[in-house]
Short mmCIF file of C-alpha atoms in Angstrom, two decimals:
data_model
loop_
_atom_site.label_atom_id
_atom_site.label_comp_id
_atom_site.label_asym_id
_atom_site.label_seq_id
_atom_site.Cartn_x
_atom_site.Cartn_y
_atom_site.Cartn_z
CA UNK A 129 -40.12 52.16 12.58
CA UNK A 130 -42.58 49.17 11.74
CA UNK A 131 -45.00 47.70 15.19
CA UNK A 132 -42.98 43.93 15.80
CA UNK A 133 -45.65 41.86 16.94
CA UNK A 134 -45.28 37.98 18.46
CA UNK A 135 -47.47 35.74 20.41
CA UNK A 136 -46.07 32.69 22.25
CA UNK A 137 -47.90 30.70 24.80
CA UNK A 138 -45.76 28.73 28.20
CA UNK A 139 -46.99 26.10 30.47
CA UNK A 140 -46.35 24.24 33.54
CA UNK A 141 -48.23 22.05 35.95
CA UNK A 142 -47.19 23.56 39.66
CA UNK A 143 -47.45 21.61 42.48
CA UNK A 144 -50.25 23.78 44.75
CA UNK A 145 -53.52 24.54 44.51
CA UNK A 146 -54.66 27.29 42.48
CA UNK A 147 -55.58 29.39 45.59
CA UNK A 148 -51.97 29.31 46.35
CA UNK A 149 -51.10 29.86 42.89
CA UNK A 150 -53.26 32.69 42.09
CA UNK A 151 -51.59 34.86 45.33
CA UNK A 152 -48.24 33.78 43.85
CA UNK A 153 -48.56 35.00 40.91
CA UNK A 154 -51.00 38.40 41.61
CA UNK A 155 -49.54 40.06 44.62
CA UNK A 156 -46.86 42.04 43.95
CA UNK A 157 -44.88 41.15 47.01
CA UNK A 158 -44.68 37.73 45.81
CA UNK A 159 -43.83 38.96 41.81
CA UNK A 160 -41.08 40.72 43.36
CA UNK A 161 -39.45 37.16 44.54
CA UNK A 162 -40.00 34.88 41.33
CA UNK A 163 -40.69 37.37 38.65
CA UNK A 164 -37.38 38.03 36.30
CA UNK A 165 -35.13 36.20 33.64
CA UNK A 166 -32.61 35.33 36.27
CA UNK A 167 -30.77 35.72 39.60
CA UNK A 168 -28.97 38.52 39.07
CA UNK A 169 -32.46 40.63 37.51
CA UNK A 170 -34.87 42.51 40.62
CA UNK A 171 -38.39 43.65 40.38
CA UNK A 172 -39.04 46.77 43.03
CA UNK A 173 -43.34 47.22 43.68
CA UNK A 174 -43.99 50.79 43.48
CA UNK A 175 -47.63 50.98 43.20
CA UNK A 176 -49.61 48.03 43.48
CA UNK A 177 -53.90 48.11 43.24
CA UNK A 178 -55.17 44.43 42.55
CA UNK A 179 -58.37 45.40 41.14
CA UNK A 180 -59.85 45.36 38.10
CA UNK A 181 -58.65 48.75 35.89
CA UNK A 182 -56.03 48.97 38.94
CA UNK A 183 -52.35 49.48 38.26
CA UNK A 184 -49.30 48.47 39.51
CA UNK A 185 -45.71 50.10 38.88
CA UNK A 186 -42.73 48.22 39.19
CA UNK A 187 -38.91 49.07 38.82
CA UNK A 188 -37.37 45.83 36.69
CA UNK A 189 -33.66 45.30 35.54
CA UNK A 190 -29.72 43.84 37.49
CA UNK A 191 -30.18 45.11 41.20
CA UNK A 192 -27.57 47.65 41.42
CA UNK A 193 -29.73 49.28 38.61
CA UNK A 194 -33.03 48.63 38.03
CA UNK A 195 -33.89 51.32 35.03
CA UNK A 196 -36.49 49.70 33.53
CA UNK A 197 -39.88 50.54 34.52
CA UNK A 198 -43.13 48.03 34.20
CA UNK A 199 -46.93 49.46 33.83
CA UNK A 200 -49.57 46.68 34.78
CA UNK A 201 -53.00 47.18 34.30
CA UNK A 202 -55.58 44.35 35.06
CA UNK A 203 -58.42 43.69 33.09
CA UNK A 204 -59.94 40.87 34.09
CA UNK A 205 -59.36 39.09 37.59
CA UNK A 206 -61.37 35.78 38.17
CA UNK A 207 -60.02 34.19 40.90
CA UNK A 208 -58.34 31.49 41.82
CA UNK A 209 -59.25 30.91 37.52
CA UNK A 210 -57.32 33.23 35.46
CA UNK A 211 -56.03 37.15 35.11
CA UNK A 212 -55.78 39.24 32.18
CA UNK A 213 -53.59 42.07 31.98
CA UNK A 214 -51.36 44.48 30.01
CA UNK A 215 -47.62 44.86 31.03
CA UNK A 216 -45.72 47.69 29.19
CA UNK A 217 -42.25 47.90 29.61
CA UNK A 218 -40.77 51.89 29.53
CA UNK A 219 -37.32 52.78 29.47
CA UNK A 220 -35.92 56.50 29.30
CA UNK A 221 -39.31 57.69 29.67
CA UNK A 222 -40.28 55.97 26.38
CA UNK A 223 -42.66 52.86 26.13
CA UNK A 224 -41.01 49.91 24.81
CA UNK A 225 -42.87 47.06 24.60
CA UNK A 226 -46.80 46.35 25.60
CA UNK A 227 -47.75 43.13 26.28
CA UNK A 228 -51.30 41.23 25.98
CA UNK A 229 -51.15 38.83 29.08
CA UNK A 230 -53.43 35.62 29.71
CA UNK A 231 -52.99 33.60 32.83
CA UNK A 232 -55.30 30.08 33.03
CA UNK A 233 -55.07 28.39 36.04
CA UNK A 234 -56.82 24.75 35.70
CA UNK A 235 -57.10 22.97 39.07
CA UNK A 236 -55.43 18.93 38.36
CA UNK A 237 -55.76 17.33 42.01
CA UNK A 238 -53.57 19.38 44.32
CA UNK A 239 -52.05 20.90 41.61
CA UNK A 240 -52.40 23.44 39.33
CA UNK A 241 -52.18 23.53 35.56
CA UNK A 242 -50.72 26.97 34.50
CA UNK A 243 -51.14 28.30 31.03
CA UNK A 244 -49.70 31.57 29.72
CA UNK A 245 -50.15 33.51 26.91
CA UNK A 246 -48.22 36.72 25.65
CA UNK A 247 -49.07 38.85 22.52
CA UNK A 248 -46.54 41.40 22.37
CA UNK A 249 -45.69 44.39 20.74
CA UNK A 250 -42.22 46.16 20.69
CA UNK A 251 -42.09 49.61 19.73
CA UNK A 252 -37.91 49.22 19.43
CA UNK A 253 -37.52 46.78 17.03
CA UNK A 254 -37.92 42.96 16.58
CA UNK A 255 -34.61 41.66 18.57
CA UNK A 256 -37.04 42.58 21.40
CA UNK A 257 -39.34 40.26 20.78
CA UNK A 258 -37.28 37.29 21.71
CA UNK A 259 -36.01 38.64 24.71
CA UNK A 260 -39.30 38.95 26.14
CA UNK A 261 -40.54 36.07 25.42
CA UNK A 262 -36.70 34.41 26.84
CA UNK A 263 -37.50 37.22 29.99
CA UNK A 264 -40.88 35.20 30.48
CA UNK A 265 -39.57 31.39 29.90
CA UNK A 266 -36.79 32.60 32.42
CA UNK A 267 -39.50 34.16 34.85
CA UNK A 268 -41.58 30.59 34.64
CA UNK A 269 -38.84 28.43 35.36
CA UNK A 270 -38.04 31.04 38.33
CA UNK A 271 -41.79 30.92 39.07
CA UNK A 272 -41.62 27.40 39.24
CA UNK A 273 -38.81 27.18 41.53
CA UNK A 274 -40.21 29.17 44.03
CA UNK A 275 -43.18 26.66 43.99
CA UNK A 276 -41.14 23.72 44.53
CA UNK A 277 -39.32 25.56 47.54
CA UNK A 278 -42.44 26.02 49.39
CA UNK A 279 -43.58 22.34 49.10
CA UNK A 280 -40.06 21.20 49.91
CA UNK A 281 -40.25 19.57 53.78
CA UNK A 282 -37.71 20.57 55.83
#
């Protein structure tokens, strides 16, 4: 079977700082409560180490069965600036996808511009490709969400 390959890049200005930002989107507490497609899609930490060359192990799919499982291994974490890992998605045992993964954070005023970049390569074919990168435009506009909940009054 041929390597599918596709890059596509998301943004979004989020109203926090990029302190606030950056634990949002690097602890895996937090991941677990914005990071999926949709409502009805969980993500379960296993194994989290925040370091650089650490590696965190997730459980990802619909909450009465999450069967996929999610490798992430950090390469470069720069505070509060921008992270740089490698996700791979493994299903059955079997590696799926492995995704490239840029996160610039760009401080505006009290808010933060965020710009993502994904570089992906499926290992199951090329319909893949699309749902990641519909899997990530769903997880931003979750991601997003979130945000605007915290800075809510109430």
């Amino acid at each position: 079977m041929p390597l599918d390959t596709k890059s596509f890049d998301l943004h979004r200005v989020l109203p926090l700082s990029s302190d606030k930002l950056w634990h949002i989107l690097t602890d895996a507490k937090e991941r677990e409560k914005w990071n999926g497609p949709d409502a009805s899609t969980v993500l379960e930490t296993d194994v989290a180490d925040l370091t650089v060359g650490g590696v965190d192990r997730h459980r990802f799919g619909p909450a009465d069965a999450p069967e996929f499982e999610v490798e992430t291994r950090w390469y470069d974490l720069t505070e509060n600036e921008r992270a740089v890992f490698t996700e791979t998605l493994i299903f059955g045992g079997a590696a799926v996808s492995t995704s490239l993964v840029t996160y610039a954070l760009e401080n505006i005023g009290a808010k933060t511009e965020l710009n993502i970049t994904v570089a992906v390569s499926s290992f199951s074919g090329s319909e893949a490709l699309d749902e990641i990168q519909q899997g990530w435009a769903g997880g931003v506009e979750n991601l997003a969400a979130y945000v605007q909940g915290m800075v809510q009054p109430t």
